[in-house]
mmCIF file of C-alpha atoms in Angstrom:
data_model
loop_
_atom_site.group_PDB
_atom_site.id
_atom_site.type_symbol
_atom_site.label_atom_id
_atom_site.label_comp_id
_atom_site.label_asym_id
_atom_site.label_seq_id
_atom_site.Cartn_x
_atom_site.Cartn_y
_atom_site.Cartn_z
ATOM 1 C CA MET H 1 81.110 60.558 -107.300
ATOM 2 C CA ASP H 2 82.563 63.133 -109.700
ATOM 3 C CA VAL H 3 85.876 62.771 -111.800
ATOM 4 C CA PRO H 4 88.124 65.140 -109.886
ATOM 5 C CA LEU H 5 87.282 63.302 -106.488
ATOM 6 C CA ARG H 6 87.873 59.840 -108.256
ATOM 7 C CA VAL H 7 91.397 61.389 -109.195
ATOM 8 C CA LEU H 8 92.081 62.416 -105.883
ATOM 9 C CA LEU H 9 91.414 59.150 -104.224
ATOM 10 C CA ILE H 10 93.438 57.379 -106.736
ATOM 11 C CA LEU H 11 96.259 59.667 -106.138
ATOM 12 C CA THR H 12 96.095 59.367 -102.498
ATOM 13 C CA GLY H 13 95.944 55.671 -102.614
ATOM 14 C CA LEU H 14 99.181 55.760 -104.627
ATOM 15 C CA THR H 15 100.952 57.789 -102.071
ATOM 16 C CA GLY H 16 100.104 55.738 -99.093
ATOM 17 C CA ILE H 17 97.194 57.500 -97.274
ATOM 18 C CA HIS H 18 97.125 54.840 -94.541
ATOM 19 C CA SER H 19 100.330 56.412 -92.924
ATOM 20 C CA ILE H 20 98.171 59.071 -91.527
ATOM 21 C CA THR H 21 94.567 58.645 -90.176
ATOM 22 C CA THR H 22 92.243 61.684 -89.682
ATOM 23 C CA VAL H 23 88.454 62.396 -90.064
ATOM 24 C CA ARG H 24 86.847 62.187 -93.415
ATOM 25 C CA LYS H 25 84.369 65.056 -93.434
ATOM 26 C CA VAL H 26 83.646 67.776 -90.960
ATOM 27 C CA SER H 27 80.867 70.541 -90.729
ATOM 28 C CA VAL H 28 81.254 73.731 -88.613
ATOM 29 C CA LYS H 29 79.145 76.732 -87.797
ATOM 30 C CA ALA H 30 80.267 80.038 -89.211
ATOM 31 C CA GLY H 31 82.329 81.909 -86.443
ATOM 32 C CA ASP H 32 83.260 78.783 -84.716
ATOM 33 C CA SER H 33 86.650 76.849 -84.233
ATOM 34 C CA ILE H 34 87.404 73.017 -85.141
ATOM 35 C CA SER H 35 90.349 71.067 -84.116
ATOM 36 C CA ILE H 36 91.199 68.055 -86.321
ATOM 37 C CA PRO H 37 93.512 65.365 -84.889
ATOM 38 C CA CYS H 38 95.845 63.549 -87.298
ATOM 39 C CA LEU H 39 97.274 60.301 -86.025
ATOM 40 C CA TYR H 40 100.552 59.144 -87.597
ATOM 41 C CA GLY H 41 102.823 56.191 -87.252
ATOM 42 C CA SER H 42 105.798 55.962 -84.676
ATOM 43 C CA GLN H 43 108.528 56.367 -87.357
ATOM 44 C CA TYR H 44 107.479 59.865 -87.937
ATOM 45 C CA VAL H 45 107.544 61.064 -84.404
ATOM 46 C CA ASN H 46 110.481 63.440 -85.049
ATOM 47 C CA HIS H 47 109.275 64.746 -88.391
ATOM 48 C CA VAL H 48 107.765 67.924 -89.394
ATOM 49 C CA LYS H 49 104.050 67.992 -89.559
ATOM 50 C CA TYR H 50 101.833 70.665 -91.262
ATOM 51 C CA LEU H 51 98.468 71.482 -92.688
ATOM 52 C CA CYS H 52 97.867 72.072 -96.283
ATOM 53 C CA LYS H 53 94.766 73.404 -97.969
ATOM 54 C CA GLY H 54 93.744 72.650 -101.691
ATOM 55 C CA PHE H 55 91.650 70.204 -103.668
ATOM 56 C CA TYR H 56 94.789 69.015 -105.417
ATOM 57 C CA TRP H 57 97.793 67.961 -103.304
ATOM 58 C CA SER H 58 100.231 69.272 -105.909
ATOM 59 C CA SER H 59 98.909 72.686 -105.620
ATOM 60 C CA CYS H 60 97.753 72.900 -101.977
ATOM 61 C CA SER H 61 98.985 75.831 -99.744
ATOM 62 C CA ILE H 62 100.758 75.243 -96.500
ATOM 63 C CA LYS H 63 98.709 77.146 -93.771
ATOM 64 C CA VAL H 64 100.690 76.073 -90.742
ATOM 65 C CA GLN H 65 103.611 73.717 -89.554
ATOM 66 C CA THR H 66 105.553 72.590 -86.593
ATOM 67 C CA ARG H 67 108.593 74.474 -88.083
ATOM 68 C CA PRO H 68 109.425 76.975 -87.783
ATOM 69 C CA GLN H 69 106.310 78.903 -86.502
ATOM 70 C CA GLY H 70 103.388 76.622 -85.121
ATOM 71 C CA ARG H 71 100.732 79.261 -84.601
ATOM 72 C CA SER H 72 98.921 81.885 -86.380
ATOM 73 C CA THR H 73 95.769 84.012 -85.599
ATOM 74 C CA LYS H 74 93.835 81.885 -88.167
ATOM 75 C CA PHE H 75 95.598 78.392 -87.972
ATOM 76 C CA SER H 76 97.482 76.529 -85.051
ATOM 77 C CA ILE H 77 99.303 73.237 -84.675
ATOM 78 C CA SER H 78 100.406 70.949 -81.842
ATOM 79 C CA ASP H 79 102.262 67.677 -81.775
ATOM 80 C CA ASP H 80 101.812 65.065 -79.220
ATOM 81 C CA LYS H 81 104.717 62.800 -79.622
ATOM 82 C CA ILE H 82 103.874 60.383 -76.863
ATOM 83 C CA GLN H 83 100.418 59.706 -78.199
ATOM 84 C CA LYS H 84 101.641 60.143 -81.980
ATOM 85 C CA VAL H 85 98.979 62.582 -82.958
ATOM 86 C CA PHE H 86 99.218 66.257 -84.046
ATOM 87 C CA THR H 87 96.205 68.469 -83.894
ATOM 88 C CA VAL H 88 95.470 71.429 -86.209
ATOM 89 C CA THR H 89 92.909 74.129 -85.266
ATOM 90 C CA VAL H 90 91.183 76.734 -87.722
ATOM 91 C CA ASN H 91 89.613 79.654 -85.958
ATOM 92 C CA ASN H 92 86.820 81.902 -86.698
ATOM 93 C CA LEU H 93 85.313 79.716 -89.578
ATOM 94 C CA MET H 94 83.939 81.490 -92.709
ATOM 95 C CA ASP H 95 82.473 80.158 -95.624
ATOM 96 C CA LYS H 96 85.542 80.780 -97.550
ATOM 97 C CA ASP H 97 87.302 78.260 -95.379
ATOM 98 C CA THR H 98 85.105 75.456 -96.904
ATOM 99 C CA GLY H 99 87.199 72.811 -98.744
ATOM 100 C CA TYR H 100 89.749 70.123 -98.581
ATOM 101 C CA TYR H 101 92.701 70.103 -96.199
ATOM 102 C CA TRP H 102 95.486 67.689 -95.875
ATOM 103 C CA CYS H 103 97.378 66.362 -92.945
ATOM 104 C CA ALA H 104 100.854 65.682 -93.833
ATOM 105 C CA VAL H 105 104.245 64.705 -92.678
ATOM 106 C CA GLU H 106 107.584 65.521 -94.259
ATOM 107 C CA LYS H 107 109.781 62.688 -95.234
ATOM 108 C CA ASP H 108 112.558 61.755 -97.819
ATOM 109 C CA GLY H 109 111.095 61.517 -101.348
ATOM 110 C CA SER H 110 107.227 62.172 -101.330
ATOM 111 C CA ASP H 111 105.490 63.266 -97.782
ATOM 112 C CA VAL H 112 102.844 61.262 -96.439
ATOM 113 C CA LYS H 113 99.355 62.926 -96.051
ATOM 114 C CA GLU H 114 95.763 62.256 -95.670
ATOM 115 C CA TYR H 115 92.812 64.536 -96.609
ATOM 116 C CA PHE H 116 89.594 65.747 -94.872
ATOM 117 C CA HIS H 117 86.641 68.053 -96.080
ATOM 118 C CA LEU H 118 85.594 71.060 -93.859
ATOM 119 C CA SER H 119 82.216 72.630 -94.401
ATOM 120 C CA VAL H 120 81.234 75.830 -92.871
ATOM 121 C CA THR H 121 77.530 74.819 -92.122
ATOM 122 C CA ARG H 122 75.724 73.191 -89.221
ATOM 123 C CA GLY H 123 75.381 69.702 -90.372
ATOM 124 C CA LEU H 124 76.881 67.833 -87.419
ATOM 125 C CA TYR H 125 78.190 69.277 -84.232
ATOM 126 C CA THR H 126 78.670 68.763 -80.598
ATOM 127 C CA ASP H 127 78.129 70.811 -77.415
ATOM 128 C CA HIS H 128 81.932 70.534 -76.815
ATOM 129 C CA GLN H 129 84.628 69.185 -78.469
ATOM 130 C CA LYS H 130 86.698 68.256 -75.622
ATOM 131 C CA LYS H 131 85.293 65.926 -72.681
ATOM 132 C CA THR H 132 86.776 65.117 -69.340
ATOM 133 C CA GLY H 133 85.977 62.203 -67.017
ATOM 134 C CA PHE H 134 87.279 60.223 -64.056
ATOM 135 C CA LYS H 135 88.405 56.798 -63.938
ATOM 136 C CA GLY H 136 85.537 54.591 -63.505
ATOM 137 C CA ASP H 137 82.967 57.100 -64.049
ATOM 138 C CA LYS H 138 81.091 57.876 -67.376
ATOM 139 C CA ILE H 139 80.753 60.784 -69.651
ATOM 140 C CA THR H 140 77.933 61.820 -72.062
ATOM 141 C CA ILE H 141 78.453 63.470 -75.602
ATOM 142 C CA ASN H 142 75.470 64.881 -77.406
ATOM 143 C CA CYS H 143 75.859 64.882 -81.023
ATOM 144 C CA HIS H 144 73.551 67.190 -82.941
ATOM 145 C CA PHE H 145 72.727 66.841 -86.759
ATOM 146 C CA ARG H 146 70.599 68.116 -89.203
ATOM 147 C CA ASN H 147 71.713 65.385 -92.145
ATOM 148 C CA SER H 148 70.568 61.762 -92.786
ATOM 149 C CA GLY H 149 72.391 58.737 -92.487
ATOM 150 C CA GLU H 150 73.386 56.214 -89.796
ATOM 151 C CA MET H 151 74.615 57.449 -86.451
ATOM 152 C CA SER H 152 77.624 55.874 -84.784
ATOM 153 C CA TRP H 153 80.408 56.710 -82.242
ATOM 154 C CA CYS H 154 83.896 55.626 -83.364
ATOM 155 C CA ARG H 155 87.427 55.648 -81.915
ATOM 156 C CA LEU H 156 89.621 57.387 -84.516
ATOM 157 C CA GLY H 157 91.273 54.680 -86.422
ATOM 158 C CA GLY H 158 89.657 52.130 -84.244
ATOM 159 C CA SER H 159 86.074 50.366 -83.889
ATOM 160 C CA CYS H 160 82.748 51.931 -83.866
ATOM 161 C CA VAL H 161 79.319 51.356 -81.922
ATOM 162 C CA THR H 162 76.130 52.228 -83.915
ATOM 163 C CA THR H 163 72.444 52.946 -82.672
ATOM 164 C CA ARG H 164 71.859 49.210 -84.037
ATOM 165 C CA SER H 165 74.254 47.708 -81.951
ATOM 166 C CA SER H 166 75.589 48.055 -78.177
ATOM 167 C CA GLY H 167 79.154 47.241 -77.102
ATOM 168 C CA SER H 168 82.484 48.666 -75.868
ATOM 169 C CA ILE H 169 85.333 50.400 -77.538
ATOM 170 C CA ASP H 170 88.786 49.100 -75.852
ATOM 171 C CA GLY H 171 87.143 47.841 -72.765
ATOM 172 C CA THR H 172 84.581 51.035 -72.255
ATOM 173 C CA ARG H 173 81.065 50.387 -72.412
ATOM 174 C CA VAL H 174 79.281 52.592 -74.894
ATOM 175 C CA THR H 175 75.554 53.010 -75.609
ATOM 176 C CA ILE H 176 73.791 55.443 -78.003
ATOM 177 C CA ASN H 177 70.425 57.105 -77.172
ATOM 178 C CA ALA H 178 68.497 58.569 -80.309
ATOM 179 C CA SER H 179 65.093 59.277 -78.536
ATOM 180 C CA VAL H 180 65.594 63.108 -78.831
ATOM 181 C CA ARG H 181 65.118 64.511 -82.473
ATOM 182 C CA ASN H 182 67.976 65.691 -84.325
ATOM 183 C CA VAL H 183 70.375 64.534 -81.261
ATOM 184 C CA PHE H 184 72.131 61.164 -80.505
ATOM 185 C CA THR H 185 73.604 60.951 -77.034
ATOM 186 C CA VAL H 186 76.704 58.712 -76.493
ATOM 187 C CA THR H 187 77.304 57.498 -73.038
ATOM 188 C CA MET H 188 80.729 56.045 -72.209
ATOM 189 C CA SER H 189 80.726 54.264 -68.892
ATOM 190 C CA GLY H 190 83.582 52.460 -66.886
ATOM 191 C CA LEU H 191 86.227 54.967 -67.998
ATOM 192 C CA LYS H 192 89.595 53.755 -68.145
ATOM 193 C CA THR H 193 93.048 55.481 -68.470
ATOM 194 C CA GLU H 194 93.458 54.067 -71.863
ATOM 195 C CA SER H 195 89.948 55.445 -72.959
ATOM 196 C CA SER H 196 91.717 58.857 -73.346
ATOM 197 C CA GLY H 197 92.219 59.895 -77.051
ATOM 198 C CA TRP H 198 90.294 60.945 -80.143
ATOM 199 C CA TYR H 199 86.774 59.982 -80.912
ATOM 200 C CA GLN H 200 84.173 61.200 -83.492
ATOM 201 C CA CYS H 201 80.442 61.344 -83.818
ATOM 202 C CA VAL H 202 79.297 60.108 -87.144
ATOM 203 C CA LYS H 203 76.236 60.725 -89.011
ATOM 204 C CA GLY H 204 75.898 59.935 -92.621
ATOM 205 C CA ASP H 205 78.967 61.076 -94.310
ATOM 206 C CA LEU H 206 79.811 63.699 -91.584
ATOM 207 C CA HIS H 207 82.257 63.550 -88.809
ATOM 208 C CA MET H 208 82.697 65.363 -85.654
ATOM 209 C CA PRO H 209 85.982 64.849 -83.512
ATOM 210 C CA VAL H 210 85.880 64.847 -79.984
ATOM 211 C CA HIS H 211 88.720 64.398 -77.585
ATOM 212 C CA VAL H 212 88.335 62.439 -74.384
ATOM 213 C CA THR H 213 90.405 62.762 -71.495
ATOM 214 C CA VAL H 214 90.367 60.470 -68.522
ATOM 215 C CA THR H 215 91.997 61.383 -65.126
ATOM 216 C CA GLU H 216 92.266 59.708 -61.724
ATOM 217 C CA PRO H 217 89.770 60.645 -59.405
ATOM 218 C CA PRO H 218 90.702 62.996 -56.517
ATOM 219 C CA THR H 219 91.963 61.355 -53.572
ATOM 220 C CA THR H 220 89.915 61.626 -50.319
ATOM 221 C CA THR H 221 91.031 62.114 -46.886
ATOM 222 C CA THR H 222 89.531 60.349 -43.896
ATOM 223 C CA ARG H 223 87.826 62.676 -41.380
ATOM 224 C CA SER H 224 90.475 61.774 -38.846
ATOM 225 C CA THR H 225 93.033 63.388 -40.869
ATOM 226 C CA LEU H 226 91.173 66.332 -42.133
ATOM 227 C CA SER H 227 89.427 67.147 -38.330
ATOM 228 C CA PRO H 228 91.184 64.899 -35.609
ATOM 229 C CA THR H 229 89.005 64.400 -32.551
ATOM 230 C CA PRO H 230 91.365 65.727 -29.638
ATOM 231 C CA GLU H 231 92.033 63.257 -26.817
ATOM 232 C CA PRO H 232 90.251 64.424 -23.536
ATOM 233 C CA VAL H 233 92.571 66.277 -21.170
ATOM 234 C CA LYS H 234 93.072 64.740 -17.973
ATOM 235 C CA LEU H 235 93.420 67.830 -15.353
ATOM 236 C CA THR H 236 94.886 65.640 -12.825
ATOM 237 C CA SER H 237 97.746 64.662 -15.184
ATOM 238 C CA VAL H 238 98.612 68.332 -15.957
ATOM 239 C CA VAL H 239 97.954 70.024 -12.494
ATOM 240 C CA PRO H 240 98.169 67.284 -9.474
ATOM 241 C CA GLU H 241 95.507 67.925 -7.021
ATOM 242 C CA ARG H 242 97.818 67.198 -3.983
ATOM 243 C CA THR H 243 100.157 70.096 -4.870
ATOM 244 C CA PRO H 244 98.069 72.565 -2.864
ATOM 245 C CA THR H 245 97.665 70.388 -0.041
ATOM 246 C CA THR H 246 101.500 70.000 0.183
ATOM 247 C CA VAL H 247 102.179 73.404 0.253
ATOM 248 C CA GLN H 248 99.642 74.255 2.813
ATOM 249 C CA GLY H 249 101.046 71.432 5.176
ATOM 250 C CA GLU H 250 104.668 73.102 4.584
ATOM 251 C CA GLN H 251 103.383 76.450 5.350
ATOM 252 C CA ARG H 252 101.785 75.276 8.519
ATOM 253 C CA ARG H 253 104.868 73.492 9.781
ATOM 254 C CA VAL H 254 106.891 76.744 9.203
ATOM 255 C CA LEU H 255 104.353 78.843 11.203
ATOM 256 C CA VAL H 256 104.515 76.309 14.058
ATOM 257 C CA ASP H 257 108.351 76.263 13.954
ATOM 258 C CA LEU H 258 108.342 80.153 14.155
ATOM 259 C CA LYS H 259 105.956 80.008 16.930
ATOM 260 C CA ASN H 260 108.077 77.823 19.058
ATOM 261 C CA ILE H 261 111.031 80.113 18.500
ATOM 262 C CA LEU H 262 109.457 83.582 19.004
ATOM 263 C CA ILE H 263 107.471 82.763 22.049
ATOM 264 C CA PRO H 264 110.560 81.774 24.233
ATOM 265 C CA LEU H 265 112.789 84.675 22.713
ATOM 266 C CA SER H 266 110.055 87.187 23.441
ATOM 267 C CA VAL H 267 110.011 86.075 26.990
ATOM 268 C CA LEU H 268 113.622 86.121 27.444
ATOM 269 C CA ILE H 269 113.871 89.582 25.887
ATOM 270 C CA PHE H 270 111.000 90.743 28.417
ATOM 271 C CA ILE H 271 113.041 89.314 31.368
ATOM 272 C CA VAL H 272 116.167 91.069 30.312
ATOM 273 C CA MET H 273 114.517 94.343 29.819
ATOM 274 C CA VAL H 274 112.869 94.084 33.288
ATOM 275 C CA THR H 275 116.113 92.984 34.891
ATOM 276 C CA LEU H 276 118.040 96.070 33.341
ATOM 277 C CA PHE H 277 115.113 98.311 34.427
ATOM 278 C CA ILE H 278 115.315 97.401 38.152
ATOM 279 C CA TRP H 279 119.125 97.299 38.101
ATOM 280 C CA PHE H 280 119.079 100.864 36.760
ATOM 281 C CA MET H 281 116.471 102.122 39.378
ATOM 282 C CA LEU H 282 118.465 100.502 42.338
ATOM 283 C CA LYS H 283 121.558 102.220 41.194
ATOM 284 C CA ARG H 284 119.983 105.486 40.788
ATOM 285 C CA HIS H 285 118.460 105.615 44.169
ATOM 286 C CA GLY H 286 121.699 103.936 45.924
ATOM 287 C CA GLN H 287 119.116 101.846 47.999
ATOM 288 C CA GLY H 288 121.635 99.120 49.152
ATOM 289 C CA SER H 289 119.956 97.965 52.004
ATOM 290 C CA GLY H 290 116.902 97.216 49.935
ATOM 291 C CA TYR H 291 118.917 95.052 47.626
ATOM 292 C CA LYS H 292 118.364 92.033 49.153
ATOM 293 C CA GLY H 293 114.460 92.218 49.215
ATOM 294 C CA VAL H 294 114.281 93.305 45.475
ATOM 295 C CA TRP H 295 116.583 90.317 44.401
ATOM 296 C CA VAL H 296 114.160 88.269 45.975
ATOM 297 C CA ARG H 297 111.352 89.661 44.371
ATOM 298 C CA ILE H 298 113.272 89.488 40.974
ATOM 299 C CA ARG H 299 113.878 85.878 41.557
ATOM 300 C CA THR H 300 110.302 85.184 42.286
ATOM 301 C CA ALA H 301 109.096 87.149 39.167
ATOM 302 C CA VAL H 302 111.781 85.038 36.933
ATOM 303 C CA ARG H 303 110.337 81.873 38.221
ATOM 304 C CA GLY H 304 107.115 82.792 37.451
ATOM 305 C CA LEU H 305 107.955 83.796 34.019
ATOM 306 C CA ARG H 306 109.747 80.378 33.294
ATOM 307 C CA SER H 307 107.124 78.703 34.782
ATOM 308 C CA ALA H 308 104.663 80.649 32.256
ATOM 309 C CA SER H 309 106.978 79.970 29.500
ATOM 310 C CA SER H 310 107.179 76.281 29.909
ATOM 311 C CA SER H 311 103.622 76.094 30.247
ATOM 312 C CA GLU H 312 103.032 77.334 26.608
ATOM 313 C CA PRO H 313 102.452 74.694 23.957
#
């Protein structure tokens, strides 16, 4: 270890480096972006956070802060006060961005801070820096490397699992498979809600932070709710079968009643018309002597008609 770095570690030790927790050393390909998590104590929830660049703390320059403006084209910062972690992001990395950076929090007296080293190389990287999984399921993270050293998967500020051991981190099962050259695959199974947070691939002295988000699985709706099976429609309950029969019966009764009325009425009208006709003829010809015989014939005809009408059904 060179003398300036020793001095740096001594100085950070005297200023309380354990107040903030972050990665130690990261490497990124030129042109890519990197997000760095910085965990802090609950006493600093409402304090201003910032990112500072420089080998020496006394001469570092602030690149971005949560007050007043938390974003630029090169740097951005966000603060999750619930999880008590602020995240700094550096975009479009170039060779000149290699160097020491400081996660820092303002406070009375001396600010609290923790440094990390950023290298614009391709020593250790992941396919995705953010992973999402469902509660109870599993996720895999591929950690690609070109350097030497022990491989491990660690929770930022917590415990680690290495290729020489298998175990769990906060109740989540962790296994590491290093059968593929220059890649070790981390599998987290039996995910829990509390498994959400920042982790890191570690290979030798290089660290690559990865954020894991665990969500509730989507709710499934039963088939009966989505596609209810319609109940069979009973036609008899909607259109009674006896309705047409009842209507037809009513119609028949009406016709029979009309028949019983119209037939006698027609006969009566006919008799009246015949009587009027005969009376008119007798009056016209003045045949008084023949009245008696005519009336006898009329009475005989009327009796015949009455007999005929009474014999009708």
